[in-house]
mmCIF file of C-alpha atoms in Angstrom:
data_model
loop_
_atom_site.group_PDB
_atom_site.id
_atom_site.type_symbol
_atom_site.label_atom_id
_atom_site.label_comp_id
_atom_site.label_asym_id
_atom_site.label_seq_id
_atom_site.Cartn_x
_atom_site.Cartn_y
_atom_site.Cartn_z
ATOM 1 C CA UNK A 15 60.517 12.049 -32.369
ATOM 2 C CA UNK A 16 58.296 11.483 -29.449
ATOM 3 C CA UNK A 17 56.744 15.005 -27.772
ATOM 4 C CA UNK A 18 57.198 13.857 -24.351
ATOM 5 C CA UNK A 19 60.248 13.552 -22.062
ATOM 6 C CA UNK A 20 61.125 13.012 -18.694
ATOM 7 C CA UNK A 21 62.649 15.673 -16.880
ATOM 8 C CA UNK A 22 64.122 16.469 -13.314
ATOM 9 C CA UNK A 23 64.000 19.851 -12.519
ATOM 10 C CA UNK A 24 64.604 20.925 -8.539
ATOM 11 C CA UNK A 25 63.226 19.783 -5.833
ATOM 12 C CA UNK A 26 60.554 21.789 -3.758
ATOM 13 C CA UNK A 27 58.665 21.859 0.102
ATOM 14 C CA UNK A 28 62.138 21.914 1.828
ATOM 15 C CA UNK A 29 62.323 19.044 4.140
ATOM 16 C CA UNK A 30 60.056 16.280 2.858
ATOM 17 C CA UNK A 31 61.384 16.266 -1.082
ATOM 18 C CA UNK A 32 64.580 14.700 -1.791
ATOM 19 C CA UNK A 33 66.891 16.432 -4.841
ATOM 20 C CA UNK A 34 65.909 14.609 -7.912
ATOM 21 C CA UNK A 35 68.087 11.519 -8.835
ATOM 22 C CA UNK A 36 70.888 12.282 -11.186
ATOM 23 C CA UNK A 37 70.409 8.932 -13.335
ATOM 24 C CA UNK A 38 66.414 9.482 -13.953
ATOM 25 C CA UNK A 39 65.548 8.040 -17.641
ATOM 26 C CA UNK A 40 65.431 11.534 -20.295
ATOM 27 C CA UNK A 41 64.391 12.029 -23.793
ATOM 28 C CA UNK A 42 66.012 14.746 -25.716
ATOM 29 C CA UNK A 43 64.053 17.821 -27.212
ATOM 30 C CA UNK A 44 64.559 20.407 -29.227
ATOM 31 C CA UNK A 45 63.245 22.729 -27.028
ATOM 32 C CA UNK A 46 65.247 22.813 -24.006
ATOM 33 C CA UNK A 47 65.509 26.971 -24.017
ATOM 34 C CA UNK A 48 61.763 27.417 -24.462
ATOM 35 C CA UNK A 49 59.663 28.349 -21.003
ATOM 36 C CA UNK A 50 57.955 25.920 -20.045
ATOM 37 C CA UNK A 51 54.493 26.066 -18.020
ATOM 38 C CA UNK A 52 52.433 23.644 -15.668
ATOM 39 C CA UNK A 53 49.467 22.080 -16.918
ATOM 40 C CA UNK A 54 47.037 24.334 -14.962
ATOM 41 C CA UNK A 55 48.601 27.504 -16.401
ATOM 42 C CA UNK A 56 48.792 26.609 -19.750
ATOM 43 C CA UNK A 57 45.146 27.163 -21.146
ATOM 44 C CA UNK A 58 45.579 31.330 -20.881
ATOM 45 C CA UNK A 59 48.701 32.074 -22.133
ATOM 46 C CA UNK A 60 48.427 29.872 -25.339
ATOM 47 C CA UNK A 61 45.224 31.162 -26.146
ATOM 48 C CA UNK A 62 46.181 34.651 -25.975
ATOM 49 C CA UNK A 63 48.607 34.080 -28.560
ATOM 50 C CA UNK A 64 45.875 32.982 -30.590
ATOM 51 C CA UNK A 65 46.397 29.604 -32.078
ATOM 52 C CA UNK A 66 44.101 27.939 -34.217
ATOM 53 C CA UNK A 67 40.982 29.218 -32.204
ATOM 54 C CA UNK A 68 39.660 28.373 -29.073
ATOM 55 C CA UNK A 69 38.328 24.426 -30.111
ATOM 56 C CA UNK A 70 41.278 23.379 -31.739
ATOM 57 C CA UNK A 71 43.142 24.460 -28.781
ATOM 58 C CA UNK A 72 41.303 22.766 -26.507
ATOM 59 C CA UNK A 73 41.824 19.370 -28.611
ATOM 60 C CA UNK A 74 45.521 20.184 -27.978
ATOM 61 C CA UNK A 75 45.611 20.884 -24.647
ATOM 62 C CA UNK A 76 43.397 17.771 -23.711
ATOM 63 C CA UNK A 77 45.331 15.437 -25.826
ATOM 64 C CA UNK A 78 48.325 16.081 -23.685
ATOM 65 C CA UNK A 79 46.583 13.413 -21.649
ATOM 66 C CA UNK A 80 48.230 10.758 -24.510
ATOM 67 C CA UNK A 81 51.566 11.906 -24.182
ATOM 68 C CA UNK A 82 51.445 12.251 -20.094
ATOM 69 C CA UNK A 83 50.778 8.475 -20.535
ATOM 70 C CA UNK A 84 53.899 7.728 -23.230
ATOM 71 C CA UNK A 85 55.580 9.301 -20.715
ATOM 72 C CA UNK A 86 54.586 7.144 -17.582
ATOM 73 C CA UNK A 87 54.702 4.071 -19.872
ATOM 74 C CA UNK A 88 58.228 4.463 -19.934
ATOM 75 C CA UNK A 89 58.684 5.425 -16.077
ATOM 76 C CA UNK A 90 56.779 1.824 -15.891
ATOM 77 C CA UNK A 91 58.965 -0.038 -18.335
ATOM 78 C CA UNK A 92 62.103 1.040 -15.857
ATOM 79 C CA UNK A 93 60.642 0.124 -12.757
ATOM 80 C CA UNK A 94 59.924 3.561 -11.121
ATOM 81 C CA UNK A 95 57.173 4.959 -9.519
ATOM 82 C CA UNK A 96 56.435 8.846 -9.522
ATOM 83 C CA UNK A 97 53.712 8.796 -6.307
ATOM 84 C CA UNK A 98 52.935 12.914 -7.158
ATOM 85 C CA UNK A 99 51.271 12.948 -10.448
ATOM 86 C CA UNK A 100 49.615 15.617 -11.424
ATOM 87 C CA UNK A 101 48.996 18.177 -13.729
ATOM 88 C CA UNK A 102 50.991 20.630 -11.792
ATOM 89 C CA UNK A 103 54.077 18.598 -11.986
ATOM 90 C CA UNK A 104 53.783 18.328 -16.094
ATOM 91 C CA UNK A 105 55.181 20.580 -17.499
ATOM 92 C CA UNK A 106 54.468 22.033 -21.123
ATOM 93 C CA UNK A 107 56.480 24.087 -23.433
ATOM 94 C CA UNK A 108 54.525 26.473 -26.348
ATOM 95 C CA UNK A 109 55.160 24.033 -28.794
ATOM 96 C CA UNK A 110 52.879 21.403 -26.690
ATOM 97 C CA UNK A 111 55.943 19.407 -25.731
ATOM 98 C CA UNK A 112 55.615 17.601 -22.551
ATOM 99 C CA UNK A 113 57.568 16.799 -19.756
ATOM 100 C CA UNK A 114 56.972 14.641 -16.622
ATOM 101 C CA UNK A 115 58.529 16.553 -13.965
ATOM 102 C CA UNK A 116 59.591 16.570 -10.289
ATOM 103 C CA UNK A 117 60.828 12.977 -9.177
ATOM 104 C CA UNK A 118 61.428 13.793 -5.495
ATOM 105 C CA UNK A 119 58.827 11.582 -4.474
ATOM 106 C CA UNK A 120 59.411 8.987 -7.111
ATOM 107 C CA UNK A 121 61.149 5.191 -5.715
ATOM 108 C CA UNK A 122 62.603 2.650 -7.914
ATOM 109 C CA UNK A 123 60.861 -0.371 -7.160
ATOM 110 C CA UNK A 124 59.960 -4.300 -7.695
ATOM 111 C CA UNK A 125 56.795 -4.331 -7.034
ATOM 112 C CA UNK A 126 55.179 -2.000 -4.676
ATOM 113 C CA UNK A 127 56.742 0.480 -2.156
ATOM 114 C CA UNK A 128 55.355 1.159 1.573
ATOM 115 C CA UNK A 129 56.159 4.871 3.059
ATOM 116 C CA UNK A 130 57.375 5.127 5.809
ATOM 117 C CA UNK A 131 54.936 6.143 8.967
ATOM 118 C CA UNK A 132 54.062 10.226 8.893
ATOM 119 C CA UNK A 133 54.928 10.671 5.156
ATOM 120 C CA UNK A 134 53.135 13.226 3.233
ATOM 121 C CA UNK A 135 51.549 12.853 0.058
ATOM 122 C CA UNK A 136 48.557 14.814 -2.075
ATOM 123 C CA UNK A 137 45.588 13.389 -0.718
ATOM 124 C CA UNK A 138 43.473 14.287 -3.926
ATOM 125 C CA UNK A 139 45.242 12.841 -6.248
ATOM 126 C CA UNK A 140 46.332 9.316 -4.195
ATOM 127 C CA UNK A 141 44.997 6.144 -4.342
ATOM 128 C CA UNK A 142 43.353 4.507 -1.547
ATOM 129 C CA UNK A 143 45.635 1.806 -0.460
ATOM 130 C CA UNK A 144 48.295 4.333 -0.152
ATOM 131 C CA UNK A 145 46.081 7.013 1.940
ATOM 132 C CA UNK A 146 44.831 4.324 4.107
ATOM 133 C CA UNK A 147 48.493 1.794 4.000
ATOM 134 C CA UNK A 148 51.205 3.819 2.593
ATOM 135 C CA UNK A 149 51.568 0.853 -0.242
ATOM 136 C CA UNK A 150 52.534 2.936 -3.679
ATOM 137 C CA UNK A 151 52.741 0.931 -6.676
ATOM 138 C CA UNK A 152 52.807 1.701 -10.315
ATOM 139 C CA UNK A 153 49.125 1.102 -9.874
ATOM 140 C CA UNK A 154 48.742 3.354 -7.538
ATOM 141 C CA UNK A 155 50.558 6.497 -10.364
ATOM 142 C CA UNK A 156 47.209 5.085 -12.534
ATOM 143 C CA UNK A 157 44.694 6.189 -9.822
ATOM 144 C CA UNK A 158 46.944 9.512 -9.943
ATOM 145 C CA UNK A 159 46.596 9.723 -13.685
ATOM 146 C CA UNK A 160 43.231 9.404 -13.871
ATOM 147 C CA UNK A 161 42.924 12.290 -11.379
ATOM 148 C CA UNK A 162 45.122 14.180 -13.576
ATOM 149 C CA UNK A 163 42.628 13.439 -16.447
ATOM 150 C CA UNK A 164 39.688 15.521 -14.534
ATOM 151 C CA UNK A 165 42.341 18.325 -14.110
ATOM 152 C CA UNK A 166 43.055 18.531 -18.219
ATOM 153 C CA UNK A 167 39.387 18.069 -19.384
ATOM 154 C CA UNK A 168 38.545 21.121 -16.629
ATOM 155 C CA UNK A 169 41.432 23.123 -17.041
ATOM 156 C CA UNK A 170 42.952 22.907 -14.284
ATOM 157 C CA UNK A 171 40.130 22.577 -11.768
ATOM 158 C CA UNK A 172 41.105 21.265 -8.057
ATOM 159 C CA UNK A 173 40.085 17.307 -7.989
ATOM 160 C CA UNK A 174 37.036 16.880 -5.631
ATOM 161 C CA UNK A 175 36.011 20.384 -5.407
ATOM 162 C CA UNK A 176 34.280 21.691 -2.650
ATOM 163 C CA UNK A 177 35.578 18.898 -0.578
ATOM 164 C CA UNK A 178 38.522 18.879 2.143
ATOM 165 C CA UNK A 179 41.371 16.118 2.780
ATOM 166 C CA UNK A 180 39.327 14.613 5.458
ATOM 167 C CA UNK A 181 35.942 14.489 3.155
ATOM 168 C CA UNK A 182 37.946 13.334 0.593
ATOM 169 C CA UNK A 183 39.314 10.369 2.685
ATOM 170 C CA UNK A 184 35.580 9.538 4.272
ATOM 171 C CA UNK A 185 33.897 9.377 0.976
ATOM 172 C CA UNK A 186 36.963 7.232 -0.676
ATOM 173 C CA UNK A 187 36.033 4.426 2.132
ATOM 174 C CA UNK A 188 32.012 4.645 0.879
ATOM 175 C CA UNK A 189 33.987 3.947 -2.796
ATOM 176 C CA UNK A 190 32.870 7.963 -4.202
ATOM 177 C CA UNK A 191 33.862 8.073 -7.386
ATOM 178 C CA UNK A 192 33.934 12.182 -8.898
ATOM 179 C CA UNK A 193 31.266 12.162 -11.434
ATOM 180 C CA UNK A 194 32.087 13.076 -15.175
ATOM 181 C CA UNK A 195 33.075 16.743 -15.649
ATOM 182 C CA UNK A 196 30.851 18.948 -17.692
ATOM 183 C CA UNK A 197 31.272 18.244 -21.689
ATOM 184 C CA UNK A 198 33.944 15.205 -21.007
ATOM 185 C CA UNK A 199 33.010 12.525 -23.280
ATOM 186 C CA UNK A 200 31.776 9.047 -22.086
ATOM 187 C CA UNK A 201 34.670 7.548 -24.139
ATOM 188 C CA UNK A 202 37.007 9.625 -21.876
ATOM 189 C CA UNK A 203 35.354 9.100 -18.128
ATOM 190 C CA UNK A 204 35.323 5.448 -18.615
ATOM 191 C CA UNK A 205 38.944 5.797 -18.648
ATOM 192 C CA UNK A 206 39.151 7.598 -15.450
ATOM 193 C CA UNK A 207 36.689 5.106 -14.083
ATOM 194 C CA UNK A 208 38.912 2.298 -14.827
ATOM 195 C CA UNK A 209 41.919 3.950 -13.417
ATOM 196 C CA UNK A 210 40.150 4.490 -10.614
ATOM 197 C CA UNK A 211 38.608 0.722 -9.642
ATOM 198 C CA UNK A 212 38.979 -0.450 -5.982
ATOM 199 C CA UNK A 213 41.912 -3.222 -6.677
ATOM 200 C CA UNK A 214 44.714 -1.559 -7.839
ATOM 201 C CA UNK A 215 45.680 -5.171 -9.850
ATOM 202 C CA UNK A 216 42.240 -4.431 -11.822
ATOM 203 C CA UNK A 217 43.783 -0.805 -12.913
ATOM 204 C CA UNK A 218 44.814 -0.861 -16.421
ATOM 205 C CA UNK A 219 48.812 -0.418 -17.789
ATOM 206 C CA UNK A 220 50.104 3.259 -18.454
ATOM 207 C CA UNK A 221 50.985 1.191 -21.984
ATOM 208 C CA UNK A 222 47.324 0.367 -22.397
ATOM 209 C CA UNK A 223 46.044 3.904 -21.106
ATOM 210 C CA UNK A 224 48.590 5.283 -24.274
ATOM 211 C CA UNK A 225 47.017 2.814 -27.049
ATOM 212 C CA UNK A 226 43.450 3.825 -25.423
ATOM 213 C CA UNK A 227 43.663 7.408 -25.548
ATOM 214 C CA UNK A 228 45.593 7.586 -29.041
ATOM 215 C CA UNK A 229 42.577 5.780 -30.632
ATOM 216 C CA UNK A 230 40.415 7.889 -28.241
ATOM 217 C CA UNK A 231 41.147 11.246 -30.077
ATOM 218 C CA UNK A 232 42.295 9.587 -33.765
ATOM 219 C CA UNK A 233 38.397 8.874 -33.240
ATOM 220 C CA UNK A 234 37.404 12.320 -32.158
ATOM 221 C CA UNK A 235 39.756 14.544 -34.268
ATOM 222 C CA UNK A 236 37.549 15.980 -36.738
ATOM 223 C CA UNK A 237 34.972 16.494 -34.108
ATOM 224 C CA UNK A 238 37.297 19.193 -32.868
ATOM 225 C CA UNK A 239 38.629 20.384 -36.375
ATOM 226 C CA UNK A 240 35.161 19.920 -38.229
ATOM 227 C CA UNK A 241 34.194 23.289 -35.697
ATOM 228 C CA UNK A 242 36.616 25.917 -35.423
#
């Protein structure tokens, strides 16, 4: 069975989130009574229970990257859009089970969705044409995930760091790109990179960002096993 699901737990920042849909897509666990913990939290508590040591871990805990994409893959097969992707809003349980959470920004949509005038959003982690035009797309969840994939290979660090909303938004007009984190692999940033081009028809498929990232780290397994 697939480690990922789709989940809609309740809603949060009163006044601007909607309560999740009651009809949103799920995959069943066998986990449902574990506690679950966001991305950013994760990396402490597992270790502490010691694992399989510090590396190994850290194969685990990036790889989540893979399943956040199964995940979104099927989000994109049904025609939704999440538009707050990020690794606070996936959840993980101890067994590294994943789930997509909190839909209450998420639309169901043909093609691409405009918000309407004043609407906030997470400035870090959206895509350009829907800071500067309010258009969300699936396309625009792809510039989100690639975000999300600075936050896992960091553990959790703030995208952009340093850097306000307003920075953020000047240097996305000059086309800034972050530069690679400290120890991710090429492989891995060139994924970000394409998540992350200009024209959001030029961004890749959450189906293709799943096949690239399970041949990704099928590739770089034993790098992480071969040293303990």
């Amino acid at each position: 069975m697939s480690r990922i699901a789709v989940c809609k737990p309740p809603s949060y920042h009163a006044g601007r989130r909607r309560q999740a849909r009651s009809d949103w897509p799920r995959m069943s666990t066998s986990t449902e009574q574990l506690p679950w913990l966001d991305l950013p939290r994760l990396h402490k508590p597992l270790v502490e229970k010691s694992l399989t040591g510090l590396k190994m871990f850290g194969y685990q805990y990036k790889k989540k990257s893979e399943t956040v994409a199964e995940g979104m893959a099927y989000i994109e097969r049904k025609n939704y859009i999440h538009r707050d992707l990020r690794a606070a809003n996936i959840l993980v349980s101890e067994t590294l089970t994943c789930k997509v959470a909190d839909f209450g920004l998420a639309r169901i949509i043909e093609n691409e969705y405009t918000a309407q005038e004043g609407a906030k959003f997470p400035i870090k982690w959206t895509a350009p044409e829907a800071i500067n035009f309010g258009k969300f797309s699936i396309k625009s969840d792809v510039w989100s995930f690639g975000i999300l994939l600075t936050e896992i290979v960091t553990y959790g660090r703030i995208p952009y760091p340093g850097m306000t909303n307003p920075e953020v938004i000047r240097y996305l007009d000059r086309r800034y790109r972050m530069p690679c984190p400290e120890s991710c692999p090429k492989q891995l940033y060139e994924i970000m990179l394409i998540c992350w081009n200009e024209s959001p028809e030029e961004r890749p498929t959450f189906e293709y960002l799943q096949t690239t990232l399970e041949d990704f780290y099928v590739a770089t397994e034993g790098q992480y096993e071969a040293h303990p």
